[in-house]
Structure formats: C-alpha cells, structure tokens
Short mmCIF file of C-alpha atoms in Angstrom, two decimals:
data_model
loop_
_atom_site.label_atom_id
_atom_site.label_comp_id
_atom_site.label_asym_id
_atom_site.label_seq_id
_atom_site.Cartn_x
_atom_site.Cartn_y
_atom_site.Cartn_z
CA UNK A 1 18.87 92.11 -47.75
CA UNK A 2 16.24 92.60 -45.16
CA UNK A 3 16.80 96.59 -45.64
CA UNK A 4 16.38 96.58 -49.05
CA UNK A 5 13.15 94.37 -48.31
CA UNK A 6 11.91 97.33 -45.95
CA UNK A 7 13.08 100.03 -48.27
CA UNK A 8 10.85 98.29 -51.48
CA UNK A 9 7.97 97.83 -48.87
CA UNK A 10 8.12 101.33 -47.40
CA UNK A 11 8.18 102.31 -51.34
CA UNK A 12 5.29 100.49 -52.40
CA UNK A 13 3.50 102.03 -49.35
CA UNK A 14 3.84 105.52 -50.33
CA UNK A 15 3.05 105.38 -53.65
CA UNK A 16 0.00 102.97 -52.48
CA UNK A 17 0.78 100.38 -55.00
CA UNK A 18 0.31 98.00 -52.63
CA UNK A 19 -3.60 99.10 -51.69
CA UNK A 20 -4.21 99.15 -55.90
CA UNK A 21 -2.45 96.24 -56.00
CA UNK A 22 -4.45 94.26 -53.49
CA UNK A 23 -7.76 95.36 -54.97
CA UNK A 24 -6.74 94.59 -58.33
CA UNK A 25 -5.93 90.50 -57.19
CA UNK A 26 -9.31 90.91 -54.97
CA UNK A 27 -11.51 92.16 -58.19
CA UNK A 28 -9.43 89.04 -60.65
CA UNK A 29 -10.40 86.74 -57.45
CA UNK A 30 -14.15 87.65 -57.50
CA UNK A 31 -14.56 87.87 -61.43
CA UNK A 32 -12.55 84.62 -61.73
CA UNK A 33 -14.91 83.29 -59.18
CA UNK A 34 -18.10 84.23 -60.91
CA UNK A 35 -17.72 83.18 -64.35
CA UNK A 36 -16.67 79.65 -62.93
CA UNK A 37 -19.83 79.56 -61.12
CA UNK A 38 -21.48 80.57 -64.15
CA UNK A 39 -20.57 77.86 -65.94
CA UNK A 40 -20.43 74.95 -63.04
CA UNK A 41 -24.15 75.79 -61.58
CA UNK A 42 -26.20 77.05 -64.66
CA UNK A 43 -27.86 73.32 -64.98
CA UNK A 44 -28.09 72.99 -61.50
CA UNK A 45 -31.39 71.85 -60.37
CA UNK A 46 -32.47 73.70 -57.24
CA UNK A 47 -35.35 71.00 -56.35
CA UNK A 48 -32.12 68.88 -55.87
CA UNK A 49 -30.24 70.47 -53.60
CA UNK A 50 -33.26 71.06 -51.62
CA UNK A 51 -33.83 67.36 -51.56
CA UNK A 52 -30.29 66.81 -50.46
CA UNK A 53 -30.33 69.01 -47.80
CA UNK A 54 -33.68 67.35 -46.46
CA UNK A 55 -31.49 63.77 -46.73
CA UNK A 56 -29.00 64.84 -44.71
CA UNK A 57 -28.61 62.88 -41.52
CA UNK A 58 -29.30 64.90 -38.76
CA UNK A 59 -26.68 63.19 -36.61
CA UNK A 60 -23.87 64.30 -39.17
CA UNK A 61 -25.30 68.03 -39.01
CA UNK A 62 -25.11 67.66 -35.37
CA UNK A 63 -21.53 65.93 -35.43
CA UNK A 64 -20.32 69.48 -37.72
CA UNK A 65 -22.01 71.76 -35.92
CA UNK A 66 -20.35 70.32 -32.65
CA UNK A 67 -16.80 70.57 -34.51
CA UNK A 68 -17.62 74.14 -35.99
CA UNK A 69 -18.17 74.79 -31.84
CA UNK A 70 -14.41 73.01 -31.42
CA UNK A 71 -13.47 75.37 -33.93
CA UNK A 72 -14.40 78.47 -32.89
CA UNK A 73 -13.33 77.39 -28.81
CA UNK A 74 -9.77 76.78 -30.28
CA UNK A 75 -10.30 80.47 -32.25
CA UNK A 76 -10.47 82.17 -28.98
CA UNK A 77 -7.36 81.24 -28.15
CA UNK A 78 -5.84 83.72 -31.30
CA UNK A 79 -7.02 86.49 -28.90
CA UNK A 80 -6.15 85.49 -25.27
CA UNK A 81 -2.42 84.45 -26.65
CA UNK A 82 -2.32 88.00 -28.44
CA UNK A 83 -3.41 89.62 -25.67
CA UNK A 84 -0.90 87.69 -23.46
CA UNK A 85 1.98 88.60 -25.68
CA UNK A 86 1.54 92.32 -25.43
CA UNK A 87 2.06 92.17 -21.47
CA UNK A 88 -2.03 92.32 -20.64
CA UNK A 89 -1.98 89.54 -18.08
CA UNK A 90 -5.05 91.32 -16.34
CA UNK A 91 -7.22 90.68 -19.15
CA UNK A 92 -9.45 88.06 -18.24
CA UNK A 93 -9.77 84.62 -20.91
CA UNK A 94 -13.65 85.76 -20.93
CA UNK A 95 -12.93 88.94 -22.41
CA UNK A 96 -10.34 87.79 -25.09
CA UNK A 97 -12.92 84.88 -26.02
CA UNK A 98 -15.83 87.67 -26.20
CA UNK A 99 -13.85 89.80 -28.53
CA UNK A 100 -12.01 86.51 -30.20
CA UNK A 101 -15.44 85.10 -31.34
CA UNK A 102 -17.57 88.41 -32.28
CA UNK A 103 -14.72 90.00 -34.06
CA UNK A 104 -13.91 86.80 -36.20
CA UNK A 105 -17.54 86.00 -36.82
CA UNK A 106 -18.47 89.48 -37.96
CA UNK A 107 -15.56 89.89 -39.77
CA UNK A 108 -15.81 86.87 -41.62
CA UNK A 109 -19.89 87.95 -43.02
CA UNK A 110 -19.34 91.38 -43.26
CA UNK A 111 -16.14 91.46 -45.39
CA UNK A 112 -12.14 93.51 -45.14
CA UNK A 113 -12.24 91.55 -41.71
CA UNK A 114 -9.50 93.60 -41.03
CA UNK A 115 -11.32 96.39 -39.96
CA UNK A 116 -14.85 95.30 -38.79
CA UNK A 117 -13.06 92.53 -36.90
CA UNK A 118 -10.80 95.40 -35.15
CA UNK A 119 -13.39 97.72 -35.00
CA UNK A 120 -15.55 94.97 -32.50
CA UNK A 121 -12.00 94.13 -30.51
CA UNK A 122 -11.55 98.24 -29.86
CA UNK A 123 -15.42 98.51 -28.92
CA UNK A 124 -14.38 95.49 -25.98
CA UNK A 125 -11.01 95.69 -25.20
CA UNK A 126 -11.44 99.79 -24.77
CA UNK A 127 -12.95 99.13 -21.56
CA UNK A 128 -10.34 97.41 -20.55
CA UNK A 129 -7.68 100.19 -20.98
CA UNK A 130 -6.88 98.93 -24.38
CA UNK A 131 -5.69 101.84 -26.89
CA UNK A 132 -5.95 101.76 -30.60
CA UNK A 133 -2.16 100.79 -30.83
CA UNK A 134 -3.10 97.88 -28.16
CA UNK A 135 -5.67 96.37 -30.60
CA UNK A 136 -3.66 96.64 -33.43
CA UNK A 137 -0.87 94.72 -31.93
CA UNK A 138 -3.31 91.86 -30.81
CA UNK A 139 -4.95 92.03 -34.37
CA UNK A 140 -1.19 91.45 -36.01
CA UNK A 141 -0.53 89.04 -33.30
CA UNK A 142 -4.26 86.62 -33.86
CA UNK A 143 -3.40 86.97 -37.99
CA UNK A 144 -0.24 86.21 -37.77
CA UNK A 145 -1.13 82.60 -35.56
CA UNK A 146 -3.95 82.43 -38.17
CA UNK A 147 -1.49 82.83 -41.36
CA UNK A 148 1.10 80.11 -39.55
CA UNK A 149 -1.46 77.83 -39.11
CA UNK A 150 -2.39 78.22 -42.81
CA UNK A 151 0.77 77.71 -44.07
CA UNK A 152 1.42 74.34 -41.50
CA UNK A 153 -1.98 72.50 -42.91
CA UNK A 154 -1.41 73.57 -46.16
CA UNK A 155 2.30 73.06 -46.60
CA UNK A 156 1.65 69.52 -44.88
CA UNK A 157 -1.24 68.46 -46.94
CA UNK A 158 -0.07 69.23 -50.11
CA UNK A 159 3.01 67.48 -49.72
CA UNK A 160 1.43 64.77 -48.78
CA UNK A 161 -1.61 65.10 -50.89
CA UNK A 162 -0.40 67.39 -54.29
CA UNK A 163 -3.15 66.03 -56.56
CA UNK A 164 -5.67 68.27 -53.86
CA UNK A 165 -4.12 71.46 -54.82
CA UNK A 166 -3.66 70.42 -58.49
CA UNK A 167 -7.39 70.54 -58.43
CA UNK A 168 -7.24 73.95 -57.67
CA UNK A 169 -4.77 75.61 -59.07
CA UNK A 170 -4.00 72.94 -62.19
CA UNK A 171 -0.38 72.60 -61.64
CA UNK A 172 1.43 69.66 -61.72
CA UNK A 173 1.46 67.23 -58.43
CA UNK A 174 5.02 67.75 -58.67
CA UNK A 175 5.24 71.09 -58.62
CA UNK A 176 2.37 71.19 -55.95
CA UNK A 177 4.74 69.68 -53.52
CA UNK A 178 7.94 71.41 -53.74
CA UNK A 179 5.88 74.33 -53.29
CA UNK A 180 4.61 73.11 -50.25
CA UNK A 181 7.93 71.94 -48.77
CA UNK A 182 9.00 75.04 -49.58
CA UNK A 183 6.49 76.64 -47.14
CA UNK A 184 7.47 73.82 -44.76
CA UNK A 185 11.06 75.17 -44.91
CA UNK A 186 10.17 78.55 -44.94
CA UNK A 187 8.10 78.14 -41.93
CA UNK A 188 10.89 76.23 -39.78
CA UNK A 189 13.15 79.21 -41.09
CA UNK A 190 10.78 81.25 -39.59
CA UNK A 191 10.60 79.60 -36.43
CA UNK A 192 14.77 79.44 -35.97
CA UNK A 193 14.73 83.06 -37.01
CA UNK A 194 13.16 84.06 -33.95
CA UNK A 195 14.15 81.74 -31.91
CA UNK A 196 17.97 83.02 -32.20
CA UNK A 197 17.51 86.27 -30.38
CA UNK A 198 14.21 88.67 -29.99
CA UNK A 199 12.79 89.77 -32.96
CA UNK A 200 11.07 92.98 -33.27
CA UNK A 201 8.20 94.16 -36.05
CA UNK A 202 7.08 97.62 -36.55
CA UNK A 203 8.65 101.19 -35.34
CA UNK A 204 8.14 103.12 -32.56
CA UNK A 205 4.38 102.60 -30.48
CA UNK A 206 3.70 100.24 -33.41
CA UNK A 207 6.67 98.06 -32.36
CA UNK A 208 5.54 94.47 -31.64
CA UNK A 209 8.05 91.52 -30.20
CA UNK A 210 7.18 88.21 -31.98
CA UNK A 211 7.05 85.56 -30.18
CA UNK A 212 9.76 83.39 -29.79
CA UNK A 213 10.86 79.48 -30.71
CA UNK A 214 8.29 77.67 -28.27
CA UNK A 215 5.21 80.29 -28.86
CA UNK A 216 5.74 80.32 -31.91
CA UNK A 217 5.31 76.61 -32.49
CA UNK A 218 2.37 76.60 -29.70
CA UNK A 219 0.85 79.76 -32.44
CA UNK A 220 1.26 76.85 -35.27
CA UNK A 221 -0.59 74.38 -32.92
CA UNK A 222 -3.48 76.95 -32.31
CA UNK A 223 -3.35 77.75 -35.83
CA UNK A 224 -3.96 74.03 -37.15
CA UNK A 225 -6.39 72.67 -34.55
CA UNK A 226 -8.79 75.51 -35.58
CA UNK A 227 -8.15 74.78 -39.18
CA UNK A 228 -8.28 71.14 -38.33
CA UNK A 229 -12.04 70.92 -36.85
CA UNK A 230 -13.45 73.31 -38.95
CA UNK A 231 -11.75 71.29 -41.94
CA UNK A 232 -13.65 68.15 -40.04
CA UNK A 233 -17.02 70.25 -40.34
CA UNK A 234 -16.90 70.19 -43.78
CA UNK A 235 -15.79 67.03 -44.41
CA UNK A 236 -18.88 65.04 -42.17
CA UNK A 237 -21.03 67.56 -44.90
CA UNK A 238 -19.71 66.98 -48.05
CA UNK A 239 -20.83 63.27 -49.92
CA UNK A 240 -19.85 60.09 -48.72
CA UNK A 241 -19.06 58.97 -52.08
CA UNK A 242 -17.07 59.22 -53.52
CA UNK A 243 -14.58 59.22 -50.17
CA UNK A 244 -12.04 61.54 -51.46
CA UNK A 245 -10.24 61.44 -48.06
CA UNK A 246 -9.69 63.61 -44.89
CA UNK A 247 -6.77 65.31 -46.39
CA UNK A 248 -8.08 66.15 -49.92
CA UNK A 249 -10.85 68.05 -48.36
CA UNK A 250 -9.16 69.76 -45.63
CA UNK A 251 -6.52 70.68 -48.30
CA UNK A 252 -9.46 71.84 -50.78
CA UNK A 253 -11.24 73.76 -47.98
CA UNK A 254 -8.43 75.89 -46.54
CA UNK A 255 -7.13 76.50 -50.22
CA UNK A 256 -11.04 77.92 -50.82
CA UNK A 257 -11.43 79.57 -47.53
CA UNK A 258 -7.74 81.16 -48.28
CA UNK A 259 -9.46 82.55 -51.34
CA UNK A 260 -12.22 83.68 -50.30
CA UNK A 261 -10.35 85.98 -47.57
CA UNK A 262 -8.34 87.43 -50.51
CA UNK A 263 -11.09 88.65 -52.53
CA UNK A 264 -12.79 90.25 -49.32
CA UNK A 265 -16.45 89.17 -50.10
CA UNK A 266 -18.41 88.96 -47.07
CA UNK A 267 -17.97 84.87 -46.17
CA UNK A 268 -16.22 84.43 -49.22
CA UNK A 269 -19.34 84.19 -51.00
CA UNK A 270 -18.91 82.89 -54.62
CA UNK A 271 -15.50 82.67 -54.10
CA UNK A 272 -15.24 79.46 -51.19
CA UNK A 273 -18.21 77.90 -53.24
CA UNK A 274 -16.54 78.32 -56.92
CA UNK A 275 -13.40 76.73 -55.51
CA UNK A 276 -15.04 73.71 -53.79
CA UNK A 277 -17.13 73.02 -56.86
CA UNK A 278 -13.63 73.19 -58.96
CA UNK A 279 -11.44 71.25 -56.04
CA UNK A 280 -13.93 68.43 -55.21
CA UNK A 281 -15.36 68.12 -58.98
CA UNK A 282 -16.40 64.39 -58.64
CA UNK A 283 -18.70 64.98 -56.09
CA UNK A 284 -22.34 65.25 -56.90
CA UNK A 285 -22.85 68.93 -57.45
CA UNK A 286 -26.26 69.30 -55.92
CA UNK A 287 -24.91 66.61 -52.80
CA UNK A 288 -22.15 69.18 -52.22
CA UNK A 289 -24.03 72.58 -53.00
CA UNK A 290 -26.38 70.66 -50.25
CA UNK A 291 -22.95 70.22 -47.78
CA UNK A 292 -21.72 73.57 -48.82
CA UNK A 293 -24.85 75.43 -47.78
CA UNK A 294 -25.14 73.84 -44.71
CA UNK A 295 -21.89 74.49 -43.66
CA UNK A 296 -22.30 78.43 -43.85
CA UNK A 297 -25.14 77.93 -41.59
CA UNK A 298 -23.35 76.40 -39.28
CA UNK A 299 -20.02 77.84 -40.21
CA UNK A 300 -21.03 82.10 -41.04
CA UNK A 301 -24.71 82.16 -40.13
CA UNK A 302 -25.00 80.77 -36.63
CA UNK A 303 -22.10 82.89 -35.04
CA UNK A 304 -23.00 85.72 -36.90
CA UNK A 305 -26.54 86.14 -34.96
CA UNK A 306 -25.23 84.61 -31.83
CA UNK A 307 -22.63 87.49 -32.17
CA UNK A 308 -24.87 90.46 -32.64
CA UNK A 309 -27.24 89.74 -30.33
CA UNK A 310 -23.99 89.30 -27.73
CA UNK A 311 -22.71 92.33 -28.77
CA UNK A 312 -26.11 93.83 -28.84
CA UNK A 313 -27.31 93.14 -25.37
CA UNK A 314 -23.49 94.16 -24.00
CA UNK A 315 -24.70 97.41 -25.25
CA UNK A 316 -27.80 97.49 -23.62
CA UNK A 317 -26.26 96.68 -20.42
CA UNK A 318 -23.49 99.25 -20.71
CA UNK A 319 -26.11 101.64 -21.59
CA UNK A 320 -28.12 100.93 -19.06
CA UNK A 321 -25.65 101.55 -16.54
CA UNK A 322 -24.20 104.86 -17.64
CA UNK A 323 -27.49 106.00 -17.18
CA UNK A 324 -27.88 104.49 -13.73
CA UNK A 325 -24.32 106.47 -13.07
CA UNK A 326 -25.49 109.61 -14.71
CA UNK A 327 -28.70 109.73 -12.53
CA UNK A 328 -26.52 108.93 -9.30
CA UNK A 329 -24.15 111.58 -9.82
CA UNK A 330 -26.82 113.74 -10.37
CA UNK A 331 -28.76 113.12 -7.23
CA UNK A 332 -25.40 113.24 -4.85
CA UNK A 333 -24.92 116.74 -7.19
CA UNK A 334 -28.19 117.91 -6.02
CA UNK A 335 -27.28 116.82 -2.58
CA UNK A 336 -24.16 118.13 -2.08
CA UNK A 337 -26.09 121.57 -3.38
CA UNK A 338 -28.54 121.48 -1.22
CA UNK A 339 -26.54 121.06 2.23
CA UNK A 340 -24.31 123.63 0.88
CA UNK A 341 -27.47 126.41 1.06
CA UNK A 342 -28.78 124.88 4.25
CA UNK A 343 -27.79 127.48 7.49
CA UNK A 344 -25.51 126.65 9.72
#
C-alpha cells in the first residue's frame, strides 16, 4: 500500500498536478478570505479600533509580547533538534537559534516560507559547511516538528473543544471530534511506526532518518509549547468578554494561522484575520481587530525588523572581514614578491 502511495505521489509530481493543485487551494483560500472580510469589516468603524488599541492595558501588551518571546525561544529549538538529527553536533545552539529565528520570521512576512525561510538557513548554515542537501534536510526536519505539533494542539483541542472548530469550518461538533481523534490516532500511529525499526524518507543524498519513538514525542513537545505561548499571546489580546476560554482561542488561532500558511500570503494577511473574525464572532469586532493588530506587531512586525537588521549587520561584519583578508593576502603577496627580487 505504501508503494502504490509513492507511485501516485511520484505521478502527481511529474505531471505537476500537485504544484497546480496547491495554487489552486492557495488562490480559493485567499478569495474565500477576502470576500468574508468584505462583508465582516465594511461597517467597521476605524476611530474604534483606534480607541481600543489606545485602551489596551499596557501590562497585558507587555504580558504577550513576553509570551510571543517564549514563543519564538521554544522555535529555536525546530532548528538546533534538526540540525542535531542530521549528525551536525559541531553546530553551535547560537547558530541554529540565529538561523531558527530569522528564517521563521522572514518567512512568515514575506510569504512561500518555504523558500525565503531556506534561503536565510543556506546564507548561515553555509558557513558552517552546510550544503544545499544539509539545509533541506533540517528544513524537512523543523516542518515536520512544526506539522506534529499542529496536529497534537489541534487534534487535542478539538476533541475537547469541537464547537471551536465548528466555528470555523461549520461542521457539526460531532463530526469536529472524530476528526480530531482521528488525528490523535493517526499521530500515535505515527509515532509506533517509527518507533518499530528506523524509518527512512527520501532517496539517495535526499535520504533523511526520522526520528524515532522518544524524539519524536520530544518533536510533539517542541511543537506544542511553541504553539502553546504564542496561542497565550493572543489570548491576553483578544476581549475579556466575553471569556470564550483558553482552548477556544488557541483552537481558533492555530486553525487561522494553519490557514493562513496555506494560502501563502505574507503573515497570512486577510486570511488569519478573516478566520478570527469568523471563529471568535461574539467578540466585539473593533475590540478584536484592536487584539488582532496588536498581535502582528508583536507577533510578524517586531521579529521581522529585529531579523533584518541581524541579518543585516552579519553581513556587514562578514564583509568587512573578507576585505580585511583580501588586503592581508595582498600585502604578504607583495611581500613574498618583493624578497623574491631582493639579491642574495
């Protein structure tokens, strides 16, 4: 069965059905996204939101930004345990954060994270000895802890919580949570599977070993205390009243951020905010447009500068000193020339 799986896949591949496939459900995401928007925003009075942002405490600003930081500590952790699973022991946990942090933060503004967020990890982990092949693996590696970790918060809230998702996606409760034990079983499946013997993915250079029964479970750990605090972030922001719950709002917010990665838009823009507006609908709209934006300056915003201007001064400094190197071999050149042409 898992043949024929590879076989269909492989298929698909070649006849790229799967790359017109994806940007078909991206472009349905996006246009879905908008015309909600349209119709949830259009008597939205700006003054409003402006006011609510003004009433927002400072201390519970201060409390999200500080789990947003949480959040993004726990995120470097996708890279260092990637990086650790291809064999790179030498790779230092400042390195691995570096790369964890820009790559995510960039990649989660600019848009197809995939590639500006592995774009940033080749630019570091290059001078490290890292090859392209290298930084693919520890791409896989970070999205797969990020996808288990998806599946564990939502697979947990929603069975405990299905009227969250029903929000969303206007199924039943009922069906809500057998879906999500489903991905509960599928998940320990998962986590048996390769914990009965190694378990390889891709073919040839590409070839990555997944972790096994007890890394795999630590991945699932990462995966939800990331999801957890910045779930936490957003929850101190949105209204007190009325108080939905922890749950409903984590479950709401990783079912919107989940969208918003699918349709590619740079921070999920339109998409995150159309589903937050549709999950947590009896919420003041202004009071959680208010939350909303200041969440993505916290949340997108913040890291994004802090991240260029990293990455932008690492340049400067690498820069710097190839041109400190360039003008030292050039002098011991001249040198060595010189002493050559000297008598005697």
């Amino acid at each position: 069965m898992l043949e024929a799986l590879r076989r269909a896949i492989s298929f698909l591949r070649q006849k790229q059905i799967l790359h017109k496939l994806g940007f078909v459900i991206s472009a349905a995401v996006i246009v879905t996204a908008c015309y909600v928007l349209f119709h949830m925003l259009r008597d939205i009075n700006i003054d409003d939101v402006v006011h609510a942002v003004r009433q927002t405490e400072p201390s519970s600003v201060a409390l999200a930004a500080l789990f947003v930081a949480a959040g993004y500590f726990t995120l470097t952790f996708y890279d260092l345990f990637a990086v650790r699973t291809i064999g790179r022991s030498d790779v230092p946990y400042r390195i691995t954060a570096l790369a964890g942090f820009t790559s995510y933060s960039i990649g989660h503004n600019v848009g197809a994270s995939v590639f500006t967020g592995g774009a940033v990890r080749y630019r570091i982990y290059s001078a490290w000895g890292l090859d392209a092949v290298d930084v693919a693996k520890v791409c896989f590696l970070a999205g797969l802890t990020f996808w288990l970790g998806n599946a564990a918060v939502l697979g947990i809230g929603i069975a405990y919580h299905p009227e969250a998702a029903s929000a969303i996606d206007q199924l039943p409760p009922a069906v809500n949570r057998i879906a999500a034990i489903a991905i509960l079983v599928g998940l320990a499946i998962y986590v048996i599977w390769v914990s009965v013997k190694p378990r390889c993915f891709g073919r040839g250079n590409w070839t990555v070993t997944l972790p096994g029964c007890s890394l795999t479970l630590l991945q699932i750990a990462i995966g939800i205390v990331d999801l957890g605090f910045c779930a936490l972030a957003m929850y101190v922001l949105v209204p007190n009243e009325p108080d939905v719950g922890f749950v409903v709002v984590a479950v709401i917010f990783v079912s919107a951020t989940l969208l918003g990665f699918a349709s590619h838009s740079p921070g999920g823009l339109g998409v995150f905010d159309a589903a937050m507006l549709v999950g947590l609908w009896q919420m003041n709209k202004e009071e959680l447009l208010a939350g909303m934006l200041l969440f993505r300056m916290l949340y997108y915003v913040t890291p994004f500068v802090i991240s260029v201007m990293i990455l932008a001064v690492r340049e400067v400094i690498i820069w710097a000193r190839s041109k400190r190197l360039r003008k030292m071999t050039t002098l011991i050149e001249g040198q060595s020339a010189r002493e050559d042409v000297s008598p005697g």
